[in-house]
Structures are given as structure tokens and as C-alpha cells.
PDB file of C-alpha atoms in Angstrom:
ATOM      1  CA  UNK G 219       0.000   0.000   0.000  1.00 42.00           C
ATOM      2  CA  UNK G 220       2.904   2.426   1.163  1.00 46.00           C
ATOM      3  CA  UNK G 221       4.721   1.563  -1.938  1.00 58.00           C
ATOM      4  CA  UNK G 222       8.353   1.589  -0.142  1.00 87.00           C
ATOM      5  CA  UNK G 223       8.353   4.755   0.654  1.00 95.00           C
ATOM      6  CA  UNK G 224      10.981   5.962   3.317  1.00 97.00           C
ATOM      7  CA  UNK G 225       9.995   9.246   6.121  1.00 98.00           C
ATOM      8  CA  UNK G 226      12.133  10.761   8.749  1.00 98.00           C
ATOM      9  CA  UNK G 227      10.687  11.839  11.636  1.00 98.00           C
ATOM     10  CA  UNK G 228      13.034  14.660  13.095  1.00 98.00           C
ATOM     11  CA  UNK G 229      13.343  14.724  16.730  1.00 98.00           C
ATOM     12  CA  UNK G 230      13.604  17.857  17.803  1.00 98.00           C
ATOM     13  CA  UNK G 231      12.256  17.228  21.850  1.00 94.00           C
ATOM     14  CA  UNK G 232      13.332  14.930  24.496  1.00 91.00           C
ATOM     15  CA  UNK G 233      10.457  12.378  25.148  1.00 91.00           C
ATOM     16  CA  UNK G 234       9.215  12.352  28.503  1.00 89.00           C
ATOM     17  CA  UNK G 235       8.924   8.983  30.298  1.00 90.00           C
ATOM     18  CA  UNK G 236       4.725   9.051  30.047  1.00 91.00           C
ATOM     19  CA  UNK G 237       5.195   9.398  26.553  1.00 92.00           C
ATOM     20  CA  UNK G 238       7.584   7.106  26.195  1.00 92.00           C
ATOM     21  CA  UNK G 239       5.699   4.358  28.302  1.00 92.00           C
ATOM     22  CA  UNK G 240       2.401   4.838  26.560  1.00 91.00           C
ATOM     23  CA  UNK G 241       3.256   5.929  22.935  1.00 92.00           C
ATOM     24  CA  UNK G 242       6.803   4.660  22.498  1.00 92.00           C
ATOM     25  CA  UNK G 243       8.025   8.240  22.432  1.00 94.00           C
ATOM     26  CA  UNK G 244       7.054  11.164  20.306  1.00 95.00           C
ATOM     27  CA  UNK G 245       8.190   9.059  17.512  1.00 96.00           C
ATOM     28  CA  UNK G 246       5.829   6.744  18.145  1.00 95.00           C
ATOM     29  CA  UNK G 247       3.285   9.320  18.471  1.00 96.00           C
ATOM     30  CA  UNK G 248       3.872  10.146  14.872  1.00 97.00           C
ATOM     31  CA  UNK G 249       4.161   6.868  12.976  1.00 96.00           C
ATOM     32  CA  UNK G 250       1.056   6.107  14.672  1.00 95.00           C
ATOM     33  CA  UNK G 251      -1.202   8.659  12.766  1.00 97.00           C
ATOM     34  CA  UNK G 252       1.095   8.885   9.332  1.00 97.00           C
ATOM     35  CA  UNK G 253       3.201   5.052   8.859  1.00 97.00           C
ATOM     36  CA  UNK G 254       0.899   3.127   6.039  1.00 95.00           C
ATOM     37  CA  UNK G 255       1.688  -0.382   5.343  1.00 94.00           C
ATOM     38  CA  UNK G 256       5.150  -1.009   3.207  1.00 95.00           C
ATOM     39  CA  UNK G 257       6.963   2.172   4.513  1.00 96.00           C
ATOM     40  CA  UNK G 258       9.939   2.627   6.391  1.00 97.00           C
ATOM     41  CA  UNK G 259      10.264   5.010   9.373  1.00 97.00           C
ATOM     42  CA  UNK G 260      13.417   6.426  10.720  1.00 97.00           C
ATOM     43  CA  UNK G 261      13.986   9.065  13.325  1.00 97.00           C
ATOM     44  CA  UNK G 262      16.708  11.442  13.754  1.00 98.00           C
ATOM     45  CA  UNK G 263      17.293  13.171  16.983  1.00 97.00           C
ATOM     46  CA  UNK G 264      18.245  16.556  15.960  1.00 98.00           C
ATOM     47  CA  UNK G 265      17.680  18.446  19.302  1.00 97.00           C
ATOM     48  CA  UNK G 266      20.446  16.048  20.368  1.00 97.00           C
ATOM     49  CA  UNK G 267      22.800  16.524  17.281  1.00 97.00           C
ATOM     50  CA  UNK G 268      21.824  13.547  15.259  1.00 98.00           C
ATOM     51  CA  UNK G 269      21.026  14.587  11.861  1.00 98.00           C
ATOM     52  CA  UNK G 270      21.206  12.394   8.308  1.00 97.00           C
ATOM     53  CA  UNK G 271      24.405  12.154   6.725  1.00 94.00           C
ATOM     54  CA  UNK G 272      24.202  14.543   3.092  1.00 91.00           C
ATOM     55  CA  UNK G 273      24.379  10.944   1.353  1.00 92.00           C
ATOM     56  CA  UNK G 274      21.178   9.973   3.123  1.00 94.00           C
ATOM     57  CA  UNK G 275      19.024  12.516   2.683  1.00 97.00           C
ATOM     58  CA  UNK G 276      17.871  11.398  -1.174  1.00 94.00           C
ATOM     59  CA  UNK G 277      16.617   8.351   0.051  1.00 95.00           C
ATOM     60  CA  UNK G 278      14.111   9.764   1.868  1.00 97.00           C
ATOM     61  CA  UNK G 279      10.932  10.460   0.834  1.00 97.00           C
ATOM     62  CA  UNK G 280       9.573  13.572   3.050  1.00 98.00           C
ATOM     63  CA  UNK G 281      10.389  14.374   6.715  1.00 98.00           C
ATOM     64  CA  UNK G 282       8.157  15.581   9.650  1.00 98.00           C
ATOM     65  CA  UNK G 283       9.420  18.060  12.118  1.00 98.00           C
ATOM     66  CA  UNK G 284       8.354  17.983  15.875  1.00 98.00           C
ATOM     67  CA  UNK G 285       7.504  19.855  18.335  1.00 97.00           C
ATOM     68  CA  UNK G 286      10.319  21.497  20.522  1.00 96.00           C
ATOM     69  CA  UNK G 287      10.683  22.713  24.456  1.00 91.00           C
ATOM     70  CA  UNK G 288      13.070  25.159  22.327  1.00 94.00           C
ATOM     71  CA  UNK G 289      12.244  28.511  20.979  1.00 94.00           C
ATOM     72  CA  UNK G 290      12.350  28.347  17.036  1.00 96.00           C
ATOM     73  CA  UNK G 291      13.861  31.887  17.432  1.00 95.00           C
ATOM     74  CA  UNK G 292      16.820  30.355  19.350  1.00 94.00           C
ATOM     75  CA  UNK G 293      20.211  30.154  18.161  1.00 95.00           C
ATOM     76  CA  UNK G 294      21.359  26.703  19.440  1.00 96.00           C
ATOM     77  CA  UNK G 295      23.937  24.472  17.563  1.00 97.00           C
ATOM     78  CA  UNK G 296      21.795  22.345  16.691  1.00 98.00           C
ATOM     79  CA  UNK G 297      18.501  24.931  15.762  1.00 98.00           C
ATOM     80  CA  UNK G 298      21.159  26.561  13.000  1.00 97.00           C
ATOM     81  CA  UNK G 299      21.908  22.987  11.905  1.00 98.00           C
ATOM     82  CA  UNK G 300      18.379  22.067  11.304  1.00 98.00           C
ATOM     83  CA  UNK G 301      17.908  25.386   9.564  1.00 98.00           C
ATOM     84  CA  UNK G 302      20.563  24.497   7.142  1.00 98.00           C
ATOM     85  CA  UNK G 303      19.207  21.062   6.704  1.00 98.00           C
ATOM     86  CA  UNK G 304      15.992  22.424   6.203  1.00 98.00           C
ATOM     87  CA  UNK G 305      17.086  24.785   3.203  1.00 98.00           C
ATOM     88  CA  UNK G 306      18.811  21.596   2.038  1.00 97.00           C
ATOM     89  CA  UNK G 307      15.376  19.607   1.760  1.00 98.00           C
ATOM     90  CA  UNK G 308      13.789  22.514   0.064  1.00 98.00           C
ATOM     91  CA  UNK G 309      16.221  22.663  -2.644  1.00 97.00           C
ATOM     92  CA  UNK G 310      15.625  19.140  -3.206  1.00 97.00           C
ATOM     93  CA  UNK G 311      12.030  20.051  -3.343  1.00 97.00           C
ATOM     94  CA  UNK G 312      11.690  17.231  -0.651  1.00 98.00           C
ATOM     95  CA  UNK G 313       8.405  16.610   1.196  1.00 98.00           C
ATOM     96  CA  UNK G 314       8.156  18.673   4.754  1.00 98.00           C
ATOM     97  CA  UNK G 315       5.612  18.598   7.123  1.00 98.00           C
ATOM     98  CA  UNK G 316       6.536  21.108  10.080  1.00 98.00           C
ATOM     99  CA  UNK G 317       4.867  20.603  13.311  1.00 98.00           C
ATOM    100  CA  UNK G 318       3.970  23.220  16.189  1.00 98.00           C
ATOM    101  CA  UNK G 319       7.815  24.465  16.885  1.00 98.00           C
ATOM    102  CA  UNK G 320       8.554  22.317  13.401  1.00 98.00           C
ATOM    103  CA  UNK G 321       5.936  24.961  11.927  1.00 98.00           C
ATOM    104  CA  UNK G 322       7.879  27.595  13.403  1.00 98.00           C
ATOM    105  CA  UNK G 323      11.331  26.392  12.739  1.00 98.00           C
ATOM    106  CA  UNK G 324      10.344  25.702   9.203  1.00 98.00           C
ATOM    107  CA  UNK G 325       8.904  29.041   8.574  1.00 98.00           C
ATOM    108  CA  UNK G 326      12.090  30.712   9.470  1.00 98.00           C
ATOM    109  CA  UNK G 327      14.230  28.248   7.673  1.00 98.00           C
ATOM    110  CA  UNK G 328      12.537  30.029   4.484  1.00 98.00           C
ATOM    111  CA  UNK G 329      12.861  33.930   5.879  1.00 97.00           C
ATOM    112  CA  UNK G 330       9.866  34.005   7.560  1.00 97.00           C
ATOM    113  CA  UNK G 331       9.968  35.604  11.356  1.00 96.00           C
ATOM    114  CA  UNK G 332       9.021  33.735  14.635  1.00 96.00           C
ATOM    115  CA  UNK G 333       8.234  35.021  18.310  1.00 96.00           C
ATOM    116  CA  UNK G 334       5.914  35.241  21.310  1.00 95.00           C
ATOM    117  CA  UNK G 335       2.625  34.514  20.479  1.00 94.00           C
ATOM    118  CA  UNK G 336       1.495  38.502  21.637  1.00 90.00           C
ATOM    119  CA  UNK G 337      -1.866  36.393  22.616  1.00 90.00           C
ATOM    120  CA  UNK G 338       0.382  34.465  25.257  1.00 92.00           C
ATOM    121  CA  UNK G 339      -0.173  30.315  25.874  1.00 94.00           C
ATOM    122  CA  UNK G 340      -2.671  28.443  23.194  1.00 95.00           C
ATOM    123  CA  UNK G 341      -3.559  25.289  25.389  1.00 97.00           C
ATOM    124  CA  UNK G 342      -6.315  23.192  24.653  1.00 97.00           C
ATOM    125  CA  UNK G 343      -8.702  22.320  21.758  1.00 97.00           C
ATOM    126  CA  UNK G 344      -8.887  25.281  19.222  1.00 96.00           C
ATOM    127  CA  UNK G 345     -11.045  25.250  16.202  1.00 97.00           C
ATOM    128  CA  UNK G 346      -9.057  26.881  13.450  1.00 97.00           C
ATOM    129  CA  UNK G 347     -10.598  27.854  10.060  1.00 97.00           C
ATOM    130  CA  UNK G 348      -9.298  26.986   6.309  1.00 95.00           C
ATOM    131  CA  UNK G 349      -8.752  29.352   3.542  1.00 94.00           C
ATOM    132  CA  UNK G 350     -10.592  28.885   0.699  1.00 89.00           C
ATOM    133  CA  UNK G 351      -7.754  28.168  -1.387  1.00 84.00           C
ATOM    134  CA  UNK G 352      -7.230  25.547   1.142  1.00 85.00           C
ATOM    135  CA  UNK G 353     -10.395  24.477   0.924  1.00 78.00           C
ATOM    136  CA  UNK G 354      -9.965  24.150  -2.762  1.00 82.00           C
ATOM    137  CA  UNK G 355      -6.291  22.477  -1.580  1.00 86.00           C
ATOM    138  CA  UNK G 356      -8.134  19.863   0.351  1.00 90.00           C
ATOM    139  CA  UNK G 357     -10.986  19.574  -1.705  1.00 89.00           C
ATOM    140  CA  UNK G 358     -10.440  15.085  -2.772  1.00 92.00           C
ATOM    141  CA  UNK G 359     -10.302  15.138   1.088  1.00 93.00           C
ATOM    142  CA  UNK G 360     -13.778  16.441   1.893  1.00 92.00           C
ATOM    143  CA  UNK G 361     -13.215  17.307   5.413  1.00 93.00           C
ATOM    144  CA  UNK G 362     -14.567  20.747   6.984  1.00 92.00           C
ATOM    145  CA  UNK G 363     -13.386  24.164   6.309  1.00 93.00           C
ATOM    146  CA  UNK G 364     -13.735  24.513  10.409  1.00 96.00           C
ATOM    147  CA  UNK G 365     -11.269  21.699  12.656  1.00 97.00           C
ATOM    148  CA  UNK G 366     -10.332  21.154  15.805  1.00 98.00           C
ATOM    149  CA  UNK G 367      -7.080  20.504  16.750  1.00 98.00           C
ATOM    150  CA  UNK G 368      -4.501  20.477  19.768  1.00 98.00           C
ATOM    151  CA  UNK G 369      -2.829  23.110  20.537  1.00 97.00           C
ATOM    152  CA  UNK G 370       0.458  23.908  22.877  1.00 97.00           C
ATOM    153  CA  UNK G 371       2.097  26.722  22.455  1.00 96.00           C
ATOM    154  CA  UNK G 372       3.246  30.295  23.567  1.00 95.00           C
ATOM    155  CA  UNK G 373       5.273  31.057  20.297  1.00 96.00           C
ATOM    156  CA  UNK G 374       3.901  31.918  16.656  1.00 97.00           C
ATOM    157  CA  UNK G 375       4.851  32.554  12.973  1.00 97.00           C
ATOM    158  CA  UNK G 376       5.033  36.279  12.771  1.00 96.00           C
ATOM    159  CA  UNK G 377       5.479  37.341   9.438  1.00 96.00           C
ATOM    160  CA  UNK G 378       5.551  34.486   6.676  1.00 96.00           C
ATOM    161  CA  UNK G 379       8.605  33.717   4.321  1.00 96.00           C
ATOM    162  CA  UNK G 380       8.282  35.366   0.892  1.00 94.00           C
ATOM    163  CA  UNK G 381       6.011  32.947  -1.571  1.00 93.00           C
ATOM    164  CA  UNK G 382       4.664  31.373   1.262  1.00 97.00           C
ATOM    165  CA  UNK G 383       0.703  31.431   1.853  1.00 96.00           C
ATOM    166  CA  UNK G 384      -1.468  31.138   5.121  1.00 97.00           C
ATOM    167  CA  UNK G 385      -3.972  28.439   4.373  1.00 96.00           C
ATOM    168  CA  UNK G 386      -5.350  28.036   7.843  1.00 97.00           C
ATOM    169  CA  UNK G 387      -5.790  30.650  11.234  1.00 97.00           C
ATOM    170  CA  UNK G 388      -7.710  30.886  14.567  1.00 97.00           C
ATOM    171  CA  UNK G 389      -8.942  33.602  16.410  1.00 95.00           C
ATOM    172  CA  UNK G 390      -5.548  33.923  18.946  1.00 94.00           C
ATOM    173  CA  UNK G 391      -3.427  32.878  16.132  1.00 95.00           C
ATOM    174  CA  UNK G 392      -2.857  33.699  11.618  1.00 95.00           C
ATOM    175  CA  UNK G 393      -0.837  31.558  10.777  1.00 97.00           C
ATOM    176  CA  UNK G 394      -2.333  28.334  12.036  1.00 97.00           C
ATOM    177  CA  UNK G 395      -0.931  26.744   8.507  1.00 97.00           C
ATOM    178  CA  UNK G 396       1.203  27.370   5.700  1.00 97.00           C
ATOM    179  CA  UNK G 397       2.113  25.969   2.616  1.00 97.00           C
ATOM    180  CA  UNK G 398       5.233  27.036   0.696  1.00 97.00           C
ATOM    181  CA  UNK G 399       5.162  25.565  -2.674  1.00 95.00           C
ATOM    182  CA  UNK G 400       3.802  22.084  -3.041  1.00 94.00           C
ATOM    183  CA  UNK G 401       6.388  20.197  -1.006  1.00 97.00           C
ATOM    184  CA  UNK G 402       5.919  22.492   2.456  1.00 98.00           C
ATOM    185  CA  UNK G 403       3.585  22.614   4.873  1.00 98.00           C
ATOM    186  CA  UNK G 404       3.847  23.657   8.557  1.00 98.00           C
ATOM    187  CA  UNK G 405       1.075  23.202  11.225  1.00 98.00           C
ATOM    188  CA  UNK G 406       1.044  24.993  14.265  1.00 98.00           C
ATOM    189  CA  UNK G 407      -1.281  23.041  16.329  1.00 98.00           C
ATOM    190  CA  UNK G 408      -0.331  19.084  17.468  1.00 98.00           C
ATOM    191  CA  UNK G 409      -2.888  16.599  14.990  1.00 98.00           C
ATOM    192  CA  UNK G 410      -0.564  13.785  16.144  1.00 97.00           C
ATOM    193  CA  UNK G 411      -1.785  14.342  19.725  1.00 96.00           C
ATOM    194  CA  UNK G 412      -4.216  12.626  22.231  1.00 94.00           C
ATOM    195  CA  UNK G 413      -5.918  14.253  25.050  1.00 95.00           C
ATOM    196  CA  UNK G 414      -4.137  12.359  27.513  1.00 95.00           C
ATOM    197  CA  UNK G 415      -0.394  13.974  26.186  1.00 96.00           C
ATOM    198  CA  UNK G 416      -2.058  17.220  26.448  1.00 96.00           C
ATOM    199  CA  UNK G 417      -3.099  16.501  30.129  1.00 96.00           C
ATOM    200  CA  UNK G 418       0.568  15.320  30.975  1.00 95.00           C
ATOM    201  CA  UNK G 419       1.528  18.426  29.617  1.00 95.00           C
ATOM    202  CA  UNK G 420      -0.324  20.307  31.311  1.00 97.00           C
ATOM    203  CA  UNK G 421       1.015  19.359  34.629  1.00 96.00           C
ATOM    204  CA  UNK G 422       4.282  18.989  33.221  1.00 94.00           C
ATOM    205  CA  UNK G 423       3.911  23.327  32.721  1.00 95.00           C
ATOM    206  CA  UNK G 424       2.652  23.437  36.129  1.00 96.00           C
ATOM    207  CA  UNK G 425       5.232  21.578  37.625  1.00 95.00           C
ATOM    208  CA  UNK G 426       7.569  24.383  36.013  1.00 93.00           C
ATOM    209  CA  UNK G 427       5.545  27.221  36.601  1.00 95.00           C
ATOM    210  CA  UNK G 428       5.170  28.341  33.435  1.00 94.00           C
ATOM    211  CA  UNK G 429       0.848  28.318  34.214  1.00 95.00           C
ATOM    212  CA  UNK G 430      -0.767  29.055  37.088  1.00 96.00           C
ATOM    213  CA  UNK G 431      -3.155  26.298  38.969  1.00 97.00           C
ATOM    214  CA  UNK G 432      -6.053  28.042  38.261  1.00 97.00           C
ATOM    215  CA  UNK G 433      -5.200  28.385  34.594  1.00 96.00           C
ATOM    216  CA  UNK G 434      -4.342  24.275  34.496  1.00 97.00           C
ATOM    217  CA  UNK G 435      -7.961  23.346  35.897  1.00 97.00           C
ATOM    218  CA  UNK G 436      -9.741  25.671  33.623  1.00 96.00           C
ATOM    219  CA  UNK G 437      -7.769  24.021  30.792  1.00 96.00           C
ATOM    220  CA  UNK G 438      -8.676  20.326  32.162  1.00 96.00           C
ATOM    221  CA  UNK G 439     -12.021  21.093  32.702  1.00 96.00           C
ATOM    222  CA  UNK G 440     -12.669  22.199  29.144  1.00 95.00           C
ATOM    223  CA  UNK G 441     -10.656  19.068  27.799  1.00 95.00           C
ATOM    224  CA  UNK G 442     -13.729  16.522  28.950  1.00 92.00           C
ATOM    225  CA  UNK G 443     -15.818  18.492  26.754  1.00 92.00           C
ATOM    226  CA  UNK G 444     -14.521  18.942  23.017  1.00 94.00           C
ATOM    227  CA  UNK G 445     -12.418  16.276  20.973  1.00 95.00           C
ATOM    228  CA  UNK G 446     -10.455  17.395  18.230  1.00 97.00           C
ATOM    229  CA  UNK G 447     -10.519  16.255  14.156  1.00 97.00           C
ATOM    230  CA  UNK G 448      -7.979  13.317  14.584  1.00 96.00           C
ATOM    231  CA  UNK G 449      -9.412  11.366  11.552  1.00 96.00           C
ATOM    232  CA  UNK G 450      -9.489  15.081   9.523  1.00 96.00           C
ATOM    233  CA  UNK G 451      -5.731  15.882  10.846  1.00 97.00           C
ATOM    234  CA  UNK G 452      -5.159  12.164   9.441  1.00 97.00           C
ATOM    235  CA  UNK G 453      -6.165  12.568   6.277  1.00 96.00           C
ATOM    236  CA  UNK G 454      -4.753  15.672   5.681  1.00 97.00           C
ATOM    237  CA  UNK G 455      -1.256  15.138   6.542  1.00 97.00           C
ATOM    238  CA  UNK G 456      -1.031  12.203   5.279  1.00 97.00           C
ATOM    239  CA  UNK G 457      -2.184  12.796   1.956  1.00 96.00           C
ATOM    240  CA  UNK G 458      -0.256  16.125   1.532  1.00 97.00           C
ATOM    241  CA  UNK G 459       3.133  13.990   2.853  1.00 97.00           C
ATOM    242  CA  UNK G 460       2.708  11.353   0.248  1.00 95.00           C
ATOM    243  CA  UNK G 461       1.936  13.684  -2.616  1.00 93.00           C
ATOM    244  CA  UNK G 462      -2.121  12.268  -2.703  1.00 92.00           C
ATOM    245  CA  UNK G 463      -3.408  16.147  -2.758  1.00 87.00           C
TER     246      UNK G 463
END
């Protein structure tokens, strides 16, 4: 069904030990909702400097970007490296889907800026709305203009890279998506996700004091009553990965 095909997921976060017990890492998380029968599925751990050798990257058929405990706007070793790499993979017109700080990250890669979200944290289930020329994009797909997705994050895509287009935003966020070309596309919220990561992370925050007890009940409270567009999320990344759009 998958044809052969070979993806890199690119590690760009440490996996905690809940995800690693109950997902098999972020990793896992991923090959979970993209991996179709026949593929292969590596993973790179940037954040830690592993990164394909220049010899391996034309094997590859696309690459996903995760999220990051990292600023995209950072200057780290291994944030400039990925940057590099990620111009590589665009001059090779390779498939790249960019994920919350992989959204971010990407976006810059391309001259695009990145920053504080202005609106502050985006935790929880957020329904974000699609362009029509996304609409149009996703038409074979026939999923909603309006979807719900998960979202953790306190930093944002400020100002696009040149030819790139917003296809998706929210009402605390514009760029919720982006497409650059055909062969990029960066997501801000987490469609690999399940409500039970976003509750771990949730206390993880807490735990660090980056939100306030108060704010982390409100947030688990409204978490037993929406679900977000898993199937939807499905369908569209995987299709827009595999060149199906």
C-alpha cells in the first residue's frame, strides 16, 4: 500500500517517560497517525545533534518536524543545523511537514519571522478555520473548512517567508498553517496528539511554573468536553506527505 516509501521523523524534543511508556516516544506518536503499510520510518534526533548524513538525505521520501521545548527563534547548535538542513530539503524540493515548533522552525528556515505569540499560551482544543484556497487544496479530502485541533504553544509565525501562503488561522493565532510551494507545509497546532499527552503536559507546565493552577484546571475542565478532528488531521497530513493532494 505504502509503496516503499521511506519518512524521517526529526526529533527535535526529548520524550518524557509518560510518553515514552504509553506511545513509544514522540516518535511513536507520529508513525502512529502517518506510517501506512510497506513504509519505512526512521527518526533522527536533531535536538540532540543527530542529523542524516548529506548521502542519506535522497533516500528519503519527506520528513516531519516535531515539536520542541526550544524557541524556534533560538540560536542553538543544533537549531542553525536544522535550519541548514531544512534549506537543504527545500532545494531538493523534498516533502516537509513542520509541526507546532517544526511549523515555526520551518517558517524561518525560508525567511519568515518567529516570536511570542502577543496572545500568550494556546492550550487546549482550538477550532481553526481553512482558507478557501485551502479548501480548494483539500478539496479530494472532503473534510470541513472549520477543525479542531490540539494546541500547545506560547510562540507563533510572525510574518511568513516570501512565496509562502497562510492556508489556515484561529482567532488567537494567523498563521495556524502554511504551505510554501507544493512540497511544504507547517502546522502549528499538534494533529498527532491525544488528550491524555495534552493533560501530561499540562502538569508537566505546572510543575515548572510556566501556568498558574487556576489556569491548568480551567484548561482540564474544558478538555472533557470537546475532541479534536484526529481522523481530519489524518487525512490531511497524510495525503499532503505522500503527494495524494
Amino acid at each position: 500500500m505504502g509503496g516503499g516509501k521511506r519518512f524521517a521523523v526529526l526529533l527535535c524534543a526529548e520524550d518524557s517517560d509518560y510518553v515514552k511508556k504509553r506511545h513509544g516516544g514522540y516518535y511513536g506518536v507520529f508513525v502512529e497517525m502517518l506510517a501506512e503499510e510497506g513504509e519505512t520510518w526512521d527518526v533522527f534526533k536533531v535536538a540532540n545533534g543527530e542529523f542524516p548524513d548529506d548521502n542519506e538525505i535522497d533516500g528519503f521520501d519527506g520528513f516531519v518536524i516535531t515539536g520542541s521545548c526550544n524557541d524556534a527563534h533560538g540560536d542553538d547548535v543544533w537549531i542553525c543545523k536544522l535550519i541548514a538542513l531544512l534549506n537543504k530539503l527545500d532545494s531538493l524540493n523534498k516533502k516537509v511537514l513542520g509541526i507546532c515548533f517544526g511549523h515555526q522552525i520551518l517558517s524561518r528556515a525560508l525567511g519568515g519571522k518567529t516570536g511570542r505569540a502577543i496572545s500568550g499560551w494556546d492550550i487546549g482544543v482550538t477550532a481553526i478555520h481553512l482558507s478557501s484556497s485551502s479548501s480548494k487544496l483539500f478539496s479530494s479530502l472532503k473534510i470541513p473548512t472549520t477543525l479542531s485541533v490540539i494546541e500547545c504553544h506560547r510562540d507563533e509565525v510572525r510574518e511568513l517567508p516570501p512565496k509562502a501562503e497562510v492556508i489556515a488561522w484561529s482567532e488567537k493565532t494567523g498563521v495556524e498553517m502554511f504551505r510554501y510551494g507544493d512540497h511544504m507545509l507547517g502546522i502549528q497546532g499538534h494533529p498527532e496528539y491525544t488528550k491524555d499527552i495534552l493533560l501530561h503536559l499540562i502538569d508537566r507546565l505546572l510543575q515548572r511554573s510556566f501556568i498558574e493552577e487556576s489556569y491548568a484546571n480551567v484548561l482540564k475542565a474544558k478538555l472533557v468536553k470537546v475532541e479534536p478532528d484526529k481522523e481530519a488531521w489524518k487525512k490531511l497530513c497524510t495525503s499532503f506527505l505522500k503527494g495524494r493532494l
